[in-house]
Coordinates of N, CA and C in Angstrom, one line a residue:
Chain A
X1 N -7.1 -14.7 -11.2 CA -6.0 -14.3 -10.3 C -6.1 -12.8 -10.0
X2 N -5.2 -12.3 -9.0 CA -5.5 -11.0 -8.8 C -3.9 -10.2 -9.1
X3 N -4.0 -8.9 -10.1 CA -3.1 -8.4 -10.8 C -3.6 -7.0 -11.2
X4 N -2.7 -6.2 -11.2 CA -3.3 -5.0 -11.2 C -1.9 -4.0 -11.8
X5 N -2.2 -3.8 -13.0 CA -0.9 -3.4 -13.6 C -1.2 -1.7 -14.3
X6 N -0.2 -0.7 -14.4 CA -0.2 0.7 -14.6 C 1.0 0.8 -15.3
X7 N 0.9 1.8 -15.9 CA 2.5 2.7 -16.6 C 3.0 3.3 -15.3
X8 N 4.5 3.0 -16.0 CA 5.5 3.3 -15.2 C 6.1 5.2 -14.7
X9 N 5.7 5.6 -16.2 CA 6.4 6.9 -15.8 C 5.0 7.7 -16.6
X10 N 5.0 9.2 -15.8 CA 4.4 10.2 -16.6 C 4.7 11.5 -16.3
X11 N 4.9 12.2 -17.6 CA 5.8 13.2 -17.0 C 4.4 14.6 -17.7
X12 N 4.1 15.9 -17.0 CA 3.2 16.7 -17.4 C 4.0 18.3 -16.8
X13 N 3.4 19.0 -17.5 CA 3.5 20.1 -17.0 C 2.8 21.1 -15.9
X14 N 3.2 21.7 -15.4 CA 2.4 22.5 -14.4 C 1.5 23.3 -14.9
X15 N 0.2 22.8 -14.4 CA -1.6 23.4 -14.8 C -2.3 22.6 -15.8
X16 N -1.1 21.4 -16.3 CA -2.0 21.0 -17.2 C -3.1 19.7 -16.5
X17 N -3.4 18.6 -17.5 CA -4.4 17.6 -16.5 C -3.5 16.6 -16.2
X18 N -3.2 15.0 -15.6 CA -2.6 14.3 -15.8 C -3.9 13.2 -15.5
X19 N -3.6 12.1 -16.4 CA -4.5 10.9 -16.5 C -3.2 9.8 -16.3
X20 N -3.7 9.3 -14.6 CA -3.2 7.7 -14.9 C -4.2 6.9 -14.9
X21 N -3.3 5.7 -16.0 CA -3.8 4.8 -16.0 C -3.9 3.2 -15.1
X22 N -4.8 2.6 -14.9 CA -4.7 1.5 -14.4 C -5.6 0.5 -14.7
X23 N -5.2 -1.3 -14.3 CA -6.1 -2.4 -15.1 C -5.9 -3.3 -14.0
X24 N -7.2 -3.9 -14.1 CA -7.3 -5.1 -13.0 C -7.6 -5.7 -13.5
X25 N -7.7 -7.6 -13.0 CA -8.0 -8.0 -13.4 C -9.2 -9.4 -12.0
X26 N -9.2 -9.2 -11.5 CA -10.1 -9.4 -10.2 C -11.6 -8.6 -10.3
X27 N -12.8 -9.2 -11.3 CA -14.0 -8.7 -11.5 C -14.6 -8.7 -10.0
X28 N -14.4 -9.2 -8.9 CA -14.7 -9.3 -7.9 C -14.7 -8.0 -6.3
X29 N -13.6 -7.2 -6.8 CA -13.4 -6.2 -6.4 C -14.2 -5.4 -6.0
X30 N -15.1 -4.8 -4.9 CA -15.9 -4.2 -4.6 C -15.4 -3.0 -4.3
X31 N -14.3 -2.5 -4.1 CA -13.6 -1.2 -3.3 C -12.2 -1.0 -4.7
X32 N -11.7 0.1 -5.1 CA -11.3 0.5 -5.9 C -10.4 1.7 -5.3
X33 N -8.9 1.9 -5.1 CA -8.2 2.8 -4.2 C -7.3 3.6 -5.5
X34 N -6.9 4.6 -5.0 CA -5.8 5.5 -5.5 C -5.6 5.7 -4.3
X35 N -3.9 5.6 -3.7 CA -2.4 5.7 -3.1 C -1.6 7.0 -3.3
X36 N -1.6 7.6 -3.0 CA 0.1 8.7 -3.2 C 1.0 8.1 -2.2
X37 N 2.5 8.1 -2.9 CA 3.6 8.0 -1.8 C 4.5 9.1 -2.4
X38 N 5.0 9.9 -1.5 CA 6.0 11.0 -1.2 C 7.3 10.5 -1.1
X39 N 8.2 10.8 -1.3 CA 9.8 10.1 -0.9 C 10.1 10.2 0.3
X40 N 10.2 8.9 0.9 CA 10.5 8.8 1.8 C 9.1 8.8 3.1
X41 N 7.7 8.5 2.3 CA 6.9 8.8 3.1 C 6.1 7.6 3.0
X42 N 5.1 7.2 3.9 CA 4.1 6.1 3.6 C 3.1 6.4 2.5
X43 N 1.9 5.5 2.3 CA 1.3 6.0 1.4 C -0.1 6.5 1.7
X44 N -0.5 7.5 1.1 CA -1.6 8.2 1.7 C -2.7 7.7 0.8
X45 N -3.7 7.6 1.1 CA -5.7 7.3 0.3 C -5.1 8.6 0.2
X46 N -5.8 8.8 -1.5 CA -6.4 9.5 -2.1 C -7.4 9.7 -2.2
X47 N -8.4 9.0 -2.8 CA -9.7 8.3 -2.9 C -9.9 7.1 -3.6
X48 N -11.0 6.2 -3.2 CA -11.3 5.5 -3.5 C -12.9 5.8 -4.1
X49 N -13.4 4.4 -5.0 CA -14.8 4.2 -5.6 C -14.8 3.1 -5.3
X50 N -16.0 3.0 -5.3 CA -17.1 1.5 -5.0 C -17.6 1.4 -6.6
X51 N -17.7 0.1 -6.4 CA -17.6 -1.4 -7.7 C -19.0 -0.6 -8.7
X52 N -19.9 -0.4 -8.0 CA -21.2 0.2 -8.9 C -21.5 1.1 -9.0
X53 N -19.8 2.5 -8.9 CA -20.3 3.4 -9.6 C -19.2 3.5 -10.5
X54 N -19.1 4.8 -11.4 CA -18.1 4.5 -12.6 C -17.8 6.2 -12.6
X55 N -18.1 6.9 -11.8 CA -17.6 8.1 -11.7 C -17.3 8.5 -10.3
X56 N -16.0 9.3 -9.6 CA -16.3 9.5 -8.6 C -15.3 10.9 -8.7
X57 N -15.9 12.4 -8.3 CA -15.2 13.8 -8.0 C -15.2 13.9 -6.7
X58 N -13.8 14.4 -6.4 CA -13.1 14.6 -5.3 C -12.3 16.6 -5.5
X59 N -12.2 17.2 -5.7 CA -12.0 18.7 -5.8 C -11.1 18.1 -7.1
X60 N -9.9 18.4 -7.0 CA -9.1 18.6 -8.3 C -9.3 16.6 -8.8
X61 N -9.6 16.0 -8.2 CA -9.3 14.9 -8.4 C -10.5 13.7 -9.1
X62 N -10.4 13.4 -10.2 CA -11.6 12.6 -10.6 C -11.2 11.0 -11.3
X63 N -12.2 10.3 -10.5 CA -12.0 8.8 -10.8 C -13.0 8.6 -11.7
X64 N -12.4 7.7 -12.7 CA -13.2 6.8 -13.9 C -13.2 5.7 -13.6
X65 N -14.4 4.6 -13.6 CA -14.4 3.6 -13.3 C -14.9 2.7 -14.9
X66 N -14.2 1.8 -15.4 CA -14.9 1.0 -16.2 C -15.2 -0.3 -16.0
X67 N -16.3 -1.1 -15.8 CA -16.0 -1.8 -15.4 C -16.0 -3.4 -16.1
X68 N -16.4 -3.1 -17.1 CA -16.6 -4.1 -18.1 C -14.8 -4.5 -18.7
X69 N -14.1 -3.4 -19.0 CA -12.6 -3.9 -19.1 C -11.9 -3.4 -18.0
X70 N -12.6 -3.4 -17.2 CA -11.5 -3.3 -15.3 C -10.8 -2.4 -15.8
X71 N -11.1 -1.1 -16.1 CA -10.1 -0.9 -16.0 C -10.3 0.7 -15.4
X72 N -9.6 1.5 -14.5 CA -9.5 2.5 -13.6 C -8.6 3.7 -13.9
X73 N -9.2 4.8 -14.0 CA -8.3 5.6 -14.2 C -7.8 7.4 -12.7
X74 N -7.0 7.6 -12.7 CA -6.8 8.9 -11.9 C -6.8 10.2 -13.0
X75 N -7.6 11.4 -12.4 CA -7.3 12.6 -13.5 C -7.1 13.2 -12.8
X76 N -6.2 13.9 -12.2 CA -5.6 15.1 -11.6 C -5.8 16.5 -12.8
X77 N -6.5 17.1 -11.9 CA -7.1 18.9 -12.8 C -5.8 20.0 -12.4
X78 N -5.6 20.6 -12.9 CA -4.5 21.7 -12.5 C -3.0 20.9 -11.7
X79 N -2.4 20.4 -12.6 CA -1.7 19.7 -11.5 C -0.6 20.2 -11.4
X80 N 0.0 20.3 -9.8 CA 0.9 21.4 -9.7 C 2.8 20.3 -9.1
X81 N 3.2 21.2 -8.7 CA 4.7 20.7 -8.6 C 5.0 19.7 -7.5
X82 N 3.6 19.6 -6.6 CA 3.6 19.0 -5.0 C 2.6 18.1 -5.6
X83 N 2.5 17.9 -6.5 CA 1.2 16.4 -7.2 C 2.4 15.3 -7.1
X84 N 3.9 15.8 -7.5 CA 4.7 14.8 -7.9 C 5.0 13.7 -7.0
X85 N 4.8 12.4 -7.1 CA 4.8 11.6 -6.8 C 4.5 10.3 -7.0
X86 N 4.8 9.2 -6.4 CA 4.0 7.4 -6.8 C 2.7 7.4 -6.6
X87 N 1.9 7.2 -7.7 CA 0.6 6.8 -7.6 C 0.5 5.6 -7.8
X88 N -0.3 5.0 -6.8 CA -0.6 3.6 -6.8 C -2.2 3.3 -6.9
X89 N -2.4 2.4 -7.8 CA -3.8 1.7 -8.1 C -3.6 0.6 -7.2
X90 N -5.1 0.4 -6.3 CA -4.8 -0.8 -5.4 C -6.4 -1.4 -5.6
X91 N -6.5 -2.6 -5.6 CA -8.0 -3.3 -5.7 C -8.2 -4.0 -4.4
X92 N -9.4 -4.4 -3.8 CA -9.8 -5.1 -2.6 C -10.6 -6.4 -2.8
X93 N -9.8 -7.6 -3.5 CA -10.5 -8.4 -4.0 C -11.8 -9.1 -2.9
X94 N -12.4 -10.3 -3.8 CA -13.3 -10.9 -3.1 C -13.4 -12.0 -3.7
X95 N -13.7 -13.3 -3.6 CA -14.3 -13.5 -2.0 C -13.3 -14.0 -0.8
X96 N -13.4 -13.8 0.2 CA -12.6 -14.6 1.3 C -11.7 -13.1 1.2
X97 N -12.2 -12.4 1.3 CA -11.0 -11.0 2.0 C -11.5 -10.0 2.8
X98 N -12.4 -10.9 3.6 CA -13.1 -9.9 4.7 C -12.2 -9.0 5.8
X99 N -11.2 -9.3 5.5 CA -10.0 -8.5 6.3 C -9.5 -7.1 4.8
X100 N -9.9 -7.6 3.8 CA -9.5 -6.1 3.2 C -7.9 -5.8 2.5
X101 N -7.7 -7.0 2.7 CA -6.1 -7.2 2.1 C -6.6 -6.2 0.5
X102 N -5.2 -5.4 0.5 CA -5.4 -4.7 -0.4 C -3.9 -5.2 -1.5
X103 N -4.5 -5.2 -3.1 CA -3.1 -5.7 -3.9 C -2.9 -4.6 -5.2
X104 N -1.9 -4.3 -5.0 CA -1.2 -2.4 -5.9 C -0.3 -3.4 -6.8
X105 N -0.9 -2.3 -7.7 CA -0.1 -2.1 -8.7 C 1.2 -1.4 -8.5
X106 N 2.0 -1.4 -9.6 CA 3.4 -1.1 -9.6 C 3.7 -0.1 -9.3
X107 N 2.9 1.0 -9.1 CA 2.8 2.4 -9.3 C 3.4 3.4 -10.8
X108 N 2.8 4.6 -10.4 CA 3.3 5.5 -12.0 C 3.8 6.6 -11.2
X109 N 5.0 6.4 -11.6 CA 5.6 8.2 -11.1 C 5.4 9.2 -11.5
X110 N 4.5 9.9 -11.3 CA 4.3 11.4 -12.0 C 5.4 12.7 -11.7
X111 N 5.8 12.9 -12.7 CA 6.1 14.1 -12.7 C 6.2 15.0 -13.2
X112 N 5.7 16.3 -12.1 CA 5.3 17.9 -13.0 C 6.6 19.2 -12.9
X113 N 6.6 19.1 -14.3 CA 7.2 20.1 -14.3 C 7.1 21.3 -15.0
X114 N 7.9 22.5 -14.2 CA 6.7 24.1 -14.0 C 7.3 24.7 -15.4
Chain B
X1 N -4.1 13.4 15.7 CA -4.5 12.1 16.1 C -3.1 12.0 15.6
X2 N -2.8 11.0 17.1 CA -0.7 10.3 16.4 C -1.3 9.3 14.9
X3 N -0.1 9.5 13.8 CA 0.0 8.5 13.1 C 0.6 7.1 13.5
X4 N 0.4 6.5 12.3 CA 1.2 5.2 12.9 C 2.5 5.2 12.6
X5 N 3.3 4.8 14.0 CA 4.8 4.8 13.9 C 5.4 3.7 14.1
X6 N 6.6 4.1 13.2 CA 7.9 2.6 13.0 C 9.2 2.9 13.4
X7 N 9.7 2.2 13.6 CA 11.0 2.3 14.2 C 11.8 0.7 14.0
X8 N 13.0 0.8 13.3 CA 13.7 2.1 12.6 C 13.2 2.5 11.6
X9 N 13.7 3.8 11.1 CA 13.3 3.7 10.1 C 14.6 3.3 8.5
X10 N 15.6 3.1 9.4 CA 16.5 2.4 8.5 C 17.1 0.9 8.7
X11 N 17.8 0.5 8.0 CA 18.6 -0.6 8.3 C 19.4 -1.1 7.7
X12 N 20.5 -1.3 8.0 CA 21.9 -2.1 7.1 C 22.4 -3.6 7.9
X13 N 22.2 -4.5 7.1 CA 22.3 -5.8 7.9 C 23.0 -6.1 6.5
X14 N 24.1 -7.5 7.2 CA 24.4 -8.5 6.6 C 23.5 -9.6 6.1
X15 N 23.8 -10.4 5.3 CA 22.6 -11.8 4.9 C 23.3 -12.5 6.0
X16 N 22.1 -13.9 6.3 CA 22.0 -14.2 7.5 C 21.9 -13.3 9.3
X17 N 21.8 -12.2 9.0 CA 21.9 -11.7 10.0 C 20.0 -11.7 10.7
X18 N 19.9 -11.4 11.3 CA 18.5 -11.2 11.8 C 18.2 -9.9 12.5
X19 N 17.3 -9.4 12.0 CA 16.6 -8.4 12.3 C 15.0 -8.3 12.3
X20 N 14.7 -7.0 13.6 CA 13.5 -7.1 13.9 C 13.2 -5.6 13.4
X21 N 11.7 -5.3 13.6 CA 10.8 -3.8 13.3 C 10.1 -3.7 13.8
X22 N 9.3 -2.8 14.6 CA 8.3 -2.8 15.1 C 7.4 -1.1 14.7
X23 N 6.2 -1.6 15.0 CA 5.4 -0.9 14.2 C 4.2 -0.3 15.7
X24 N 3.4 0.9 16.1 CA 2.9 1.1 16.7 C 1.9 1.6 16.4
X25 N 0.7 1.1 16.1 CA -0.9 1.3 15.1 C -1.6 2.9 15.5
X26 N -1.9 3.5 14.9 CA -3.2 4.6 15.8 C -4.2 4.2 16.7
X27 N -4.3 4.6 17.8 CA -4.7 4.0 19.0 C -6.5 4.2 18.6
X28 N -6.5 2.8 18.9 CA -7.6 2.3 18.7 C -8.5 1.3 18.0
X29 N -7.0 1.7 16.9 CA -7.1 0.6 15.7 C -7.1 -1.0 15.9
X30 N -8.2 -1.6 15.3 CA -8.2 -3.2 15.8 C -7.0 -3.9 14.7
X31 N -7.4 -3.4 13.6 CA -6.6 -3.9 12.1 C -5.2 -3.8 12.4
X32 N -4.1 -4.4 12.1 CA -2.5 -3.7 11.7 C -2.2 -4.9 10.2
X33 N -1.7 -4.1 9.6 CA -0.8 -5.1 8.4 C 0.4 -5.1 8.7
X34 N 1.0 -5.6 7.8 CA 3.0 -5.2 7.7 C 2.7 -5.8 5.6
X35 N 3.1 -4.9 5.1 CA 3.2 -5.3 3.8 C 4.7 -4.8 3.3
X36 N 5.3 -5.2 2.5 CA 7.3 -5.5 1.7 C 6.9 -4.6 0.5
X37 N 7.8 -3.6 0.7 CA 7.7 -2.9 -1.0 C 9.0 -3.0 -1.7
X38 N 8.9 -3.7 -2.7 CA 10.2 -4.1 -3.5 C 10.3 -2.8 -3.6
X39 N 11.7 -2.6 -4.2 CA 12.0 -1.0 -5.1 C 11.1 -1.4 -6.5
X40 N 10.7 -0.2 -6.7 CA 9.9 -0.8 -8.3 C 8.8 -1.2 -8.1
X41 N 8.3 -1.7 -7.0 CA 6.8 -2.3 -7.2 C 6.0 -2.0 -6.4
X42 N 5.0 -2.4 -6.6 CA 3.5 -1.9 -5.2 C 4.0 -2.6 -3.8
X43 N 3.2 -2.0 -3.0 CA 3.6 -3.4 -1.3 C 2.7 -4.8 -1.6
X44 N 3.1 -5.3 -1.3 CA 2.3 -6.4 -1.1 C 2.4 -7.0 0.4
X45 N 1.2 -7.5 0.8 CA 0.7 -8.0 2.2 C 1.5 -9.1 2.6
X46 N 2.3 -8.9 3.8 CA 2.8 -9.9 4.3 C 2.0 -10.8 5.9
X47 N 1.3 -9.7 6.3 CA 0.6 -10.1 7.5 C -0.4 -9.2 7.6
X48 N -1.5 -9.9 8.5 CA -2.4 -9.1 8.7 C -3.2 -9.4 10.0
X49 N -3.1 -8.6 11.6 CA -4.1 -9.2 12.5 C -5.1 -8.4 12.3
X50 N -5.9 -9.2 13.5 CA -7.0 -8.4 14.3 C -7.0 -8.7 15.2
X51 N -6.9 -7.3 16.5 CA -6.7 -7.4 17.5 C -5.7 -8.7 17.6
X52 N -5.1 -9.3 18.1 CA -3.7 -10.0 18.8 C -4.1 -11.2 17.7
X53 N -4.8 -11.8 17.2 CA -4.9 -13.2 16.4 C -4.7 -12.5 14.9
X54 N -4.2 -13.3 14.1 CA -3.8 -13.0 12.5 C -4.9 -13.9 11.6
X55 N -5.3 -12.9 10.6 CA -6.4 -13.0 9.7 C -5.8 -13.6 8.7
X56 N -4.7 -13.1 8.1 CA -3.9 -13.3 6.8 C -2.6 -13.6 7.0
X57 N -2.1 -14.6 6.9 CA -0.4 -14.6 6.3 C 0.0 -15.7 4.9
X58 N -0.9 -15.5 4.4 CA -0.4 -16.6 3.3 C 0.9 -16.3 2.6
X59 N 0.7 -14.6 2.6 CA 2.4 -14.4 1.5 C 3.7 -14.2 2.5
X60 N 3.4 -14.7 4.1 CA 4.6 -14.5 4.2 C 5.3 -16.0 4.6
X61 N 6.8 -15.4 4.2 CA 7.6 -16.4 4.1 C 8.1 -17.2 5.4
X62 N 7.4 -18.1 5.7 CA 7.1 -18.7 7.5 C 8.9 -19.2 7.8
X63 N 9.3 -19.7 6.9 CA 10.4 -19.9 7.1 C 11.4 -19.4 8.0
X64 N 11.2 -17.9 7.5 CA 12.1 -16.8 8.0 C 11.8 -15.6 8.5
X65 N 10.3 -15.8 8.0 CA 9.6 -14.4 9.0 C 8.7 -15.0 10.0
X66 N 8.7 -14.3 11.3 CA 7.4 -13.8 12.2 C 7.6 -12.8 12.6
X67 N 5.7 -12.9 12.8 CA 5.3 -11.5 13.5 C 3.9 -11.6 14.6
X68 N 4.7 -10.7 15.4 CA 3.8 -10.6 16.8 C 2.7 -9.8 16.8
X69 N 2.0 -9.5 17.7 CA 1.0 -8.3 17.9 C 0.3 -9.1 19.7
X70 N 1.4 -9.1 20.4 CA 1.1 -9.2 21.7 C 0.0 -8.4 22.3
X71 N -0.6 -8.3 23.2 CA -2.1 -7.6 23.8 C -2.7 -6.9 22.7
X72 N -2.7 -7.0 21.2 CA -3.5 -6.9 20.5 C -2.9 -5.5 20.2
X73 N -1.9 -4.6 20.3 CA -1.7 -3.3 20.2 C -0.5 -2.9 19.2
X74 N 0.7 -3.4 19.7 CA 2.1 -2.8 19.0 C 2.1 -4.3 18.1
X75 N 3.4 -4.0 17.0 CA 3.5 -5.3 16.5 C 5.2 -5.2 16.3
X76 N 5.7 -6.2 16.3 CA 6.9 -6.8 15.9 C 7.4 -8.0 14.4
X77 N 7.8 -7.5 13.6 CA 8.0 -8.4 12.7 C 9.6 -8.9 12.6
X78 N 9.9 -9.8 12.3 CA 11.6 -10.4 12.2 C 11.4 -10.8 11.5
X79 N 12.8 -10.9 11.3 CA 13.3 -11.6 9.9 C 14.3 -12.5 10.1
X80 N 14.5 -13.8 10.1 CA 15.8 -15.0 10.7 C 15.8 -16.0 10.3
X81 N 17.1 -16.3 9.2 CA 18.3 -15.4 9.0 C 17.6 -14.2 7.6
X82 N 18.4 -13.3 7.5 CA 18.1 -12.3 6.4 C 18.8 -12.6 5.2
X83 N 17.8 -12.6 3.7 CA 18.3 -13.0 2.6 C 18.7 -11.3 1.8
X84 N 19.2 -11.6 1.0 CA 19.6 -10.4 -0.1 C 18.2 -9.5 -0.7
X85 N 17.5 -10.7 -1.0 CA 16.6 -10.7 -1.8 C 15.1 -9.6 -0.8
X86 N 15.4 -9.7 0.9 CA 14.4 -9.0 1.7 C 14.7 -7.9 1.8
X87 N 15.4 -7.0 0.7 CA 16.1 -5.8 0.8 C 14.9 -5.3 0.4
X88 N 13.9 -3.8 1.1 CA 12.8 -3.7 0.6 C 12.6 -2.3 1.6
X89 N 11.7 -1.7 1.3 CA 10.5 -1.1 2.5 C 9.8 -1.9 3.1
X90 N 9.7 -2.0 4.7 CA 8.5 -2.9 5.4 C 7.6 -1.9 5.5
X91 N 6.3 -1.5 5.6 CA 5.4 -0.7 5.7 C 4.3 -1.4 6.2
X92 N 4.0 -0.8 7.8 CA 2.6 -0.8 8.8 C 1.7 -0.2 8.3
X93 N 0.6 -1.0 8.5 CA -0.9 0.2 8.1 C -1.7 -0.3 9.6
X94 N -2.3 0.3 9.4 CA -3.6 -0.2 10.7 C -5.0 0.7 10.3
X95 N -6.2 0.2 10.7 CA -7.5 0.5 10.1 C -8.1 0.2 11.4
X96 N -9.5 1.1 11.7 CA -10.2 1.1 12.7 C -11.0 -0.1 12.9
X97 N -10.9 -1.2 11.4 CA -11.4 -2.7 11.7 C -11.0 -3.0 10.5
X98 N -11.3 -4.8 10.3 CA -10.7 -5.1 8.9 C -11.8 -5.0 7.9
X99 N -11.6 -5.0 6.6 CA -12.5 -5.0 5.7 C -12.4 -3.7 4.6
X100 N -12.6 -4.5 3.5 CA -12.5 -3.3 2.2 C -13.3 -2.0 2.7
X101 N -14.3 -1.7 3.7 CA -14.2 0.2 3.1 C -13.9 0.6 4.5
X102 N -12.6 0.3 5.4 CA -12.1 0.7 6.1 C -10.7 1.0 5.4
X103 N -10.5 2.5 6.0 CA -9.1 2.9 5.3 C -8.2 2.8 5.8
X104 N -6.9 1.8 5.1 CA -5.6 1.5 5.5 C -4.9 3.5 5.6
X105 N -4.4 3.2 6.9 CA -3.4 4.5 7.7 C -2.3 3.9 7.5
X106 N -0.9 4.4 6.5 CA -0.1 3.8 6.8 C 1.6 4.5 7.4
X107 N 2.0 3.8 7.9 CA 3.1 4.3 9.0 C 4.3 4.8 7.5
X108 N 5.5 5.5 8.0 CA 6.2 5.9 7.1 C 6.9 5.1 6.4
X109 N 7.6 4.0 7.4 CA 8.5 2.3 6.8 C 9.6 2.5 7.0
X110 N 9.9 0.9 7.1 CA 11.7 0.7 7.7 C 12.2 0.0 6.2
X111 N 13.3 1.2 6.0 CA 13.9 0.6 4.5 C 15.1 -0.3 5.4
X112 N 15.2 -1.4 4.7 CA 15.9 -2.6 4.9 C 17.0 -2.5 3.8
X113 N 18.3 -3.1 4.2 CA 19.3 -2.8 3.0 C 20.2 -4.4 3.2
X114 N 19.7 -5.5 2.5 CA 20.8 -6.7 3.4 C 21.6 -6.5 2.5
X115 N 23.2 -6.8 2.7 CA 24.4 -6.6 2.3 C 25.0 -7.9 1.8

């Protein structure tokens, strides 16, 4: 089945690192997303990884991929007071989703405080 | 490049009342979704075309939802009659085609409030 579950709250300080967590359960997934939502805003790509790698750097931003226990992580480096927000883990199952339907997790509210 | 826009972006209805949303893609875009964000939880997909025919609706509730995407461009979603329970964020995305490594662009959303 396809499920895709995270913690709910995380709270960090300003400059430190923040690690969310996230678990799928759809081995099928080829495409692998991190979401920000802002209040009151849509949600924006972060970045995404592809199924057959297990690392991916983006400037402050680094994805862990495991894939043997599905499971995905966000590490935000220096994270400042405009990081705060819903992070969403979203997976792109397969087979039969040549349209790309994408299925999120619950999201994890981060929040930094200075 | 315009984002994708929604209108309203609020709403206060009664149950059984009926209401509509409409969503306007980034021009060009073949893809549009419409996906429901509970409070509390991720969106999940309620519709999905390409260009003017629909790819995906299995999670939506046929009963009491449709949704349009006339000449393949703007889309309309309703809701009739409205339950308590459709109190949510509606959120449009659209993608320059469908498929996992095309990136969902998503509109800001119409918060729904049924009463």
């Amino acid at each position: 089945g396809e499920d895709v579950e995270q913690s709910l709250f995380l709270s960090v300080r300003e400059g430190d690192s923040s690690v969310i967590n996230c678990t799928y359960t759809d081995s099928s997934s080829t495409y692998l997303y991190w979401y920000k939502q802002e209040p009151g805003a849509g949600l924006q790509l972060l970045t995404y990884i592809f199924s057959n790698m297990d690392m991916k750097q983006d400037q402050r931003l680094t994805v862990l991929l495991n894939k043997k226990d599905k499971h995905l992580s966000l590490r935000i480096a220096d994270t400042q007071t405009g990081d705060s927000a819903i992070y969403f883990c979203a997976e792109s199952p397969l087979p039969g989703n040549q349209g790309g339907k994408l299925i999120f997790g619950q999201g994890t509210e981060l929040s930094v405080k200075p | 490049e315009a984002g994708v826009a929604q209108s309203p972006r609020y709403k206060i209805i009664e149950k059984r009342q009926s209401v509509a949303f409409w969503c306007n893609p980034i021009s060009g875009h073949a893809t549009l979704y419409w996906y429901q964000q509970i409070l509390g939880q991720g969106p999940k997909l309620l519709i999905q075309f390409q260009n003017n025919g629909v790819v995906d609706d299995s999670q939506l509730p046929k009963d009491r939802f449709s949704a349009e995407r006339l000449k393949g461009v703007d889309s309309t979603l309703k809701i009739q009659p409205a339950k308590l329970e459709d109190s949510a964020v509606y959120l449009c995305a659209s993608s320059r085609m469908g498929g996992p490594r095309e990136t969902q662009y998503f509109g800001p959303g119409t918060r729904l409030l049924v009463l």
